[in-house]
mmCIF file of C-alpha atoms in Angstrom:
data_model
loop_
_atom_site.group_PDB
_atom_site.id
_atom_site.type_symbol
_atom_site.label_atom_id
_atom_site.label_comp_id
_atom_site.label_asym_id
_atom_site.label_seq_id
_atom_site.Cartn_x
_atom_site.Cartn_y
_atom_site.Cartn_z
ATOM 1 C CA MET A 1 7.563 3.644 22.178
ATOM 2 C CA SER A 2 6.457 6.410 24.495
ATOM 3 C CA GLY A 3 2.917 7.525 25.075
ATOM 4 C CA ALA A 4 1.257 4.208 24.219
ATOM 5 C CA GLY A 5 -2.246 4.506 25.588
ATOM 6 C CA ALA A 6 -2.151 8.285 26.023
ATOM 7 C CA ILE A 7 -5.359 9.998 24.931
ATOM 8 C CA PRO A 8 -4.623 11.963 21.752
ATOM 9 C CA GLY A 9 -5.956 15.417 21.066
ATOM 10 C CA ALA A 10 -8.073 16.406 18.092
ATOM 11 C CA GLU A 11 -5.105 17.752 16.126
ATOM 12 C CA GLN A 12 -3.143 14.518 16.565
ATOM 13 C CA LEU A 13 -6.175 12.492 15.477
ATOM 14 C CA ALA A 14 -6.529 14.669 12.376
ATOM 15 C CA HIS A 15 -2.870 14.144 11.447
ATOM 16 C CA GLU A 16 -3.150 10.392 12.003
ATOM 17 C CA ALA A 17 -6.274 10.281 9.805
ATOM 18 C CA ALA A 18 -4.407 12.095 7.025
ATOM 19 C CA ILE A 19 -1.525 9.614 7.258
ATOM 20 C CA ARG A 20 -3.911 6.651 7.185
ATOM 21 C CA ALA A 21 -5.612 8.146 4.112
ATOM 22 C CA VAL A 22 -2.252 8.147 2.306
ATOM 23 C CA LEU A 23 -1.725 4.503 3.276
ATOM 24 C CA ALA A 24 -5.192 3.553 1.997
ATOM 25 C CA SER A 25 -4.585 5.517 -1.216
ATOM 26 C CA TYR A 26 -1.325 3.637 -1.698
ATOM 27 C CA CYS A 27 -3.179 0.301 -1.484
ATOM 28 C CA ARG A 28 -5.839 1.511 -3.917
ATOM 29 C CA ALA A 29 -3.185 2.794 -6.314
ATOM 30 C CA VAL A 30 -1.310 -0.506 -6.310
ATOM 31 C CA ASP A 31 -4.382 -2.724 -6.664
ATOM 32 C CA ARG A 32 -5.964 -0.593 -9.378
ATOM 33 C CA ALA A 33 -2.579 -0.011 -11.112
ATOM 34 C CA ASP A 34 -3.107 3.751 -10.874
ATOM 35 C CA ALA A 35 0.364 5.238 -11.398
ATOM 36 C CA GLY A 36 -0.794 8.822 -10.877
ATOM 37 C CA LEU A 37 -2.344 8.134 -7.487
ATOM 38 C CA LEU A 38 0.653 6.036 -6.480
ATOM 39 C CA ALA A 39 3.074 8.871 -7.265
ATOM 40 C CA ARG A 40 0.986 11.304 -5.174
ATOM 41 C CA CYS A 41 1.524 9.134 -2.079
ATOM 42 C CA PHE A 42 5.257 9.993 -2.128
ATOM 43 C CA TRP A 43 7.112 13.303 -2.020
ATOM 44 C CA ASP A 44 9.121 14.048 -5.159
ATOM 45 C CA ASP A 45 12.382 13.438 -3.260
ATOM 46 C CA ALA A 46 11.148 10.302 -1.449
ATOM 47 C CA ARG A 47 13.271 7.164 -1.251
ATOM 48 C CA VAL A 48 12.126 3.537 -1.116
ATOM 49 C CA ASP A 49 13.646 0.161 -0.298
ATOM 50 C CA TYR A 50 11.591 -2.629 -1.874
ATOM 51 C CA GLY A 51 14.373 -5.193 -1.697
ATOM 52 C CA GLY A 52 15.106 -5.528 -5.405
ATOM 53 C CA TYR A 53 14.774 -1.760 -5.840
ATOM 54 C CA LYS A 54 16.402 0.795 -3.578
ATOM 55 C CA GLY A 55 16.267 4.393 -4.701
ATOM 56 C CA ALA A 56 14.034 7.276 -5.671
ATOM 57 C CA ALA A 57 10.307 6.613 -5.248
ATOM 58 C CA GLN A 58 8.996 8.540 -8.263
ATOM 59 C CA PRO A 59 10.830 6.457 -10.919
ATOM 60 C CA PHE A 60 9.820 3.323 -9.012
ATOM 61 C CA CYS A 61 6.067 4.047 -9.154
ATOM 62 C CA PRO A 62 5.584 3.154 -12.858
ATOM 63 C CA LEU A 63 7.818 0.095 -12.409
ATOM 64 C CA LEU A 64 5.603 -1.112 -9.558
ATOM 65 C CA VAL A 65 2.456 -0.532 -11.630
ATOM 66 C CA ASP A 66 3.961 -2.536 -14.510
ATOM 67 C CA ALA A 67 4.831 -5.384 -12.129
ATOM 68 C CA ILE A 68 1.324 -5.348 -10.641
ATOM 69 C CA ARG A 69 -0.200 -5.563 -14.128
ATOM 70 C CA GLY A 70 1.625 -8.895 -14.461
ATOM 71 C CA TRP A 71 -0.789 -10.355 -11.912
ATOM 72 C CA GLY A 72 -4.442 -11.006 -12.698
ATOM 73 C CA GLN A 73 -5.479 -9.338 -9.422
ATOM 74 C CA THR A 74 -3.886 -8.039 -6.250
ATOM 75 C CA HIS A 75 -5.466 -7.155 -2.938
ATOM 76 C CA HIS A 76 -3.537 -5.140 -0.353
ATOM 77 C CA GLN A 77 -5.055 -5.023 3.118
ATOM 78 C CA ILE A 78 -3.483 -2.867 5.802
ATOM 79 C CA GLY A 79 -3.790 -3.739 9.465
ATOM 80 C CA GLN A 80 -2.715 -1.883 12.550
ATOM 81 C CA THR A 81 -0.847 1.355 12.000
ATOM 82 C CA LEU A 82 1.274 2.939 14.704
ATOM 83 C CA VAL A 83 2.167 6.604 14.256
ATOM 84 C CA GLU A 84 4.930 8.231 16.282
ATOM 85 C CA PHE A 85 5.248 11.953 15.693
ATOM 86 C CA ALA A 86 8.766 13.371 15.599
ATOM 87 C CA GLY A 87 8.333 17.113 15.833
ATOM 88 C CA GLU A 88 5.891 19.287 13.928
ATOM 89 C CA GLY A 89 6.245 17.843 10.454
ATOM 90 C CA ALA A 90 7.540 14.300 10.694
ATOM 91 C CA ALA A 91 6.252 10.922 11.801
ATOM 92 C CA ARG A 92 7.545 7.379 11.955
ATOM 93 C CA VAL A 93 4.797 5.015 10.832
ATOM 94 C CA GLU A 94 4.664 1.222 11.044
ATOM 95 C CA THR A 95 1.836 -0.476 9.147
ATOM 96 C CA TYR A 96 1.120 -4.197 8.906
ATOM 97 C CA VAL A 97 0.132 -5.418 5.453
ATOM 98 C CA THR A 98 -1.263 -8.595 3.923
ATOM 99 C CA ALA A 99 -1.252 -8.695 0.144
ATOM 100 C CA GLY A 100 -2.819 -11.357 -2.054
ATOM 101 C CA HIS A 101 -1.613 -11.842 -5.608
ATOM 102 C CA PHE A 102 -3.718 -13.877 -8.030
ATOM 103 C CA PRO A 103 -2.024 -15.027 -11.237
ATOM 104 C CA ALA A 104 -3.053 -13.767 -14.666
ATOM 105 C CA ALA A 105 -5.365 -16.171 -16.517
ATOM 106 C CA GLY A 106 -5.990 -17.982 -13.232
ATOM 107 C CA GLN A 107 -3.077 -20.350 -13.835
ATOM 108 C CA GLY A 108 -0.117 -20.984 -11.567
ATOM 109 C CA GLU A 109 0.223 -20.130 -7.914
ATOM 110 C CA GLU A 110 -1.400 -17.549 -5.699
ATOM 111 C CA MET A 111 1.003 -15.590 -3.508
ATOM 112 C CA THR A 112 0.139 -14.144 -0.125
ATOM 113 C CA TYR A 113 2.627 -11.700 1.337
ATOM 114 C CA LEU A 114 2.674 -10.704 5.003
ATOM 115 C CA GLY A 115 4.889 -7.880 6.161
ATOM 116 C CA ARG A 116 5.129 -4.277 7.251
ATOM 117 C CA TYR A 117 5.652 -0.851 5.763
ATOM 118 C CA LEU A 118 8.155 1.172 7.785
ATOM 119 C CA ASP A 119 7.615 4.746 6.668
ATOM 120 C CA ARG A 120 8.889 8.182 7.473
ATOM 121 C CA PHE A 121 6.113 10.626 6.672
ATOM 122 C CA GLU A 122 6.671 14.348 6.306
ATOM 123 C CA ARG A 123 4.137 17.149 6.385
ATOM 124 C CA ARG A 124 4.825 19.894 3.881
ATOM 125 C CA GLY A 125 2.443 22.702 3.039
ATOM 126 C CA GLY A 126 -0.248 21.155 5.233
ATOM 127 C CA GLU A 127 -0.090 17.753 3.520
ATOM 128 C CA TRP A 128 1.333 14.415 4.676
ATOM 129 C CA ARG A 129 3.143 12.091 2.246
ATOM 130 C CA ILE A 130 5.706 9.328 2.437
ATOM 131 C CA ALA A 131 9.307 10.589 2.479
ATOM 132 C CA GLU A 132 10.936 7.200 2.980
ATOM 133 C CA ARG A 133 9.665 3.612 2.892
ATOM 134 C CA VAL A 134 11.258 0.286 3.758
ATOM 135 C CA ILE A 135 9.360 -2.942 3.130
ATOM 136 C CA VAL A 136 9.890 -5.613 5.791
ATOM 137 C CA MET A 137 8.807 -9.174 5.006
ATOM 138 C CA SER A 138 7.488 -11.544 7.662
ATOM 139 C CA TRP A 139 6.739 -14.383 5.228
ATOM 140 C CA THR A 140 5.109 -15.330 1.949
ATOM 141 C CA ARG A 141 2.928 -18.262 1.083
ATOM 142 C CA LEU A 142 2.566 -19.818 -2.351
ATOM 143 C CA ALA A 143 -0.395 -22.084 -3.016
ATOM 144 C CA PRO A 144 -2.223 -23.573 -5.984
ATOM 145 C CA VAL A 145 -4.963 -21.369 -7.409
ATOM 146 C CA THR A 146 -8.216 -21.871 -5.512
ATOM 147 C CA HIS A 147 -10.407 -19.080 -6.895
ATOM 148 C CA ASP A 148 -13.739 -20.151 -8.361
ATOM 149 C CA PRO A 149 -15.497 -17.085 -9.861
ATOM 150 C CA GLN A 150 -18.604 -19.158 -10.662
ATOM 151 C CA GLY A 151 -19.087 -20.536 -7.136
ATOM 152 C CA SER A 152 -22.581 -20.107 -5.720
ATOM 153 C CA ALA A 153 -21.435 -17.596 -3.084
ATOM 154 C CA VAL A 154 -19.823 -15.225 -5.610
ATOM 155 C CA ALA A 155 -21.496 -15.832 -8.963
ATOM 156 C CA GLY A 156 -22.840 -12.591 -10.377
ATOM 157 C CA LEU A 157 -20.605 -10.271 -8.337
ATOM 158 C CA GLN A 158 -18.817 -7.515 -10.213
ATOM 159 C CA LEU A 159 -15.187 -8.351 -10.819
ATOM 160 C CA ALA A 160 -12.320 -6.134 -9.733
ATOM 161 C CA GLY A 161 -10.112 -4.644 -12.410
ATOM 162 C CA ARG A 162 -7.409 -2.107 -13.063
ATOM 163 C CA LYS A 163 -7.945 1.573 -13.796
ATOM 164 C CA PRO A 164 -10.147 2.478 -15.711
ATOM 165 C CA ASP A 165 -12.016 -0.852 -15.888
ATOM 166 C CA ASP A 166 -12.667 -1.336 -12.161
ATOM 167 C CA PRO A 167 -16.225 -0.517 -10.981
ATOM 168 C CA LEU A 168 -14.688 2.275 -8.835
ATOM 169 C CA TYR A 169 -14.100 4.366 -11.969
ATOM 170 C CA ARG A 170 -17.596 4.037 -13.439
#
């Protein structure tokens, strides 16, 4: 990795912010099961490798939303993101991710996934989107359900939901 620690210019910072906005939108789209927003994170000709699915991103988006709806809740949290620009309109992007999956009806096991998104972003028409994504797993953890929605620290909080029921869409 070259240039680690180099002070970026304003244009580079703007491009990195746009890329990070796509990554955040991806997490929102998955957790809210928003197929339209999810599809807009990828170019029409984008490719993905999610292990069990390798192929075109656009047909995968509704499949991912359907799979997410099988969980009661999900929570994707992105960590450090490293962006390496490759010319004017391309970037290699590595993003760490932790994703919690809570079972429907609160029964069964919670799953926590830790891994990385390895993306190739492309800028077309002044917009950055994912052109290629590979999911890399570090590990997963399965544990008995521990959520207590009536606990004194959380009682009365609004509950997360899917689109359009989540408080975000009110």
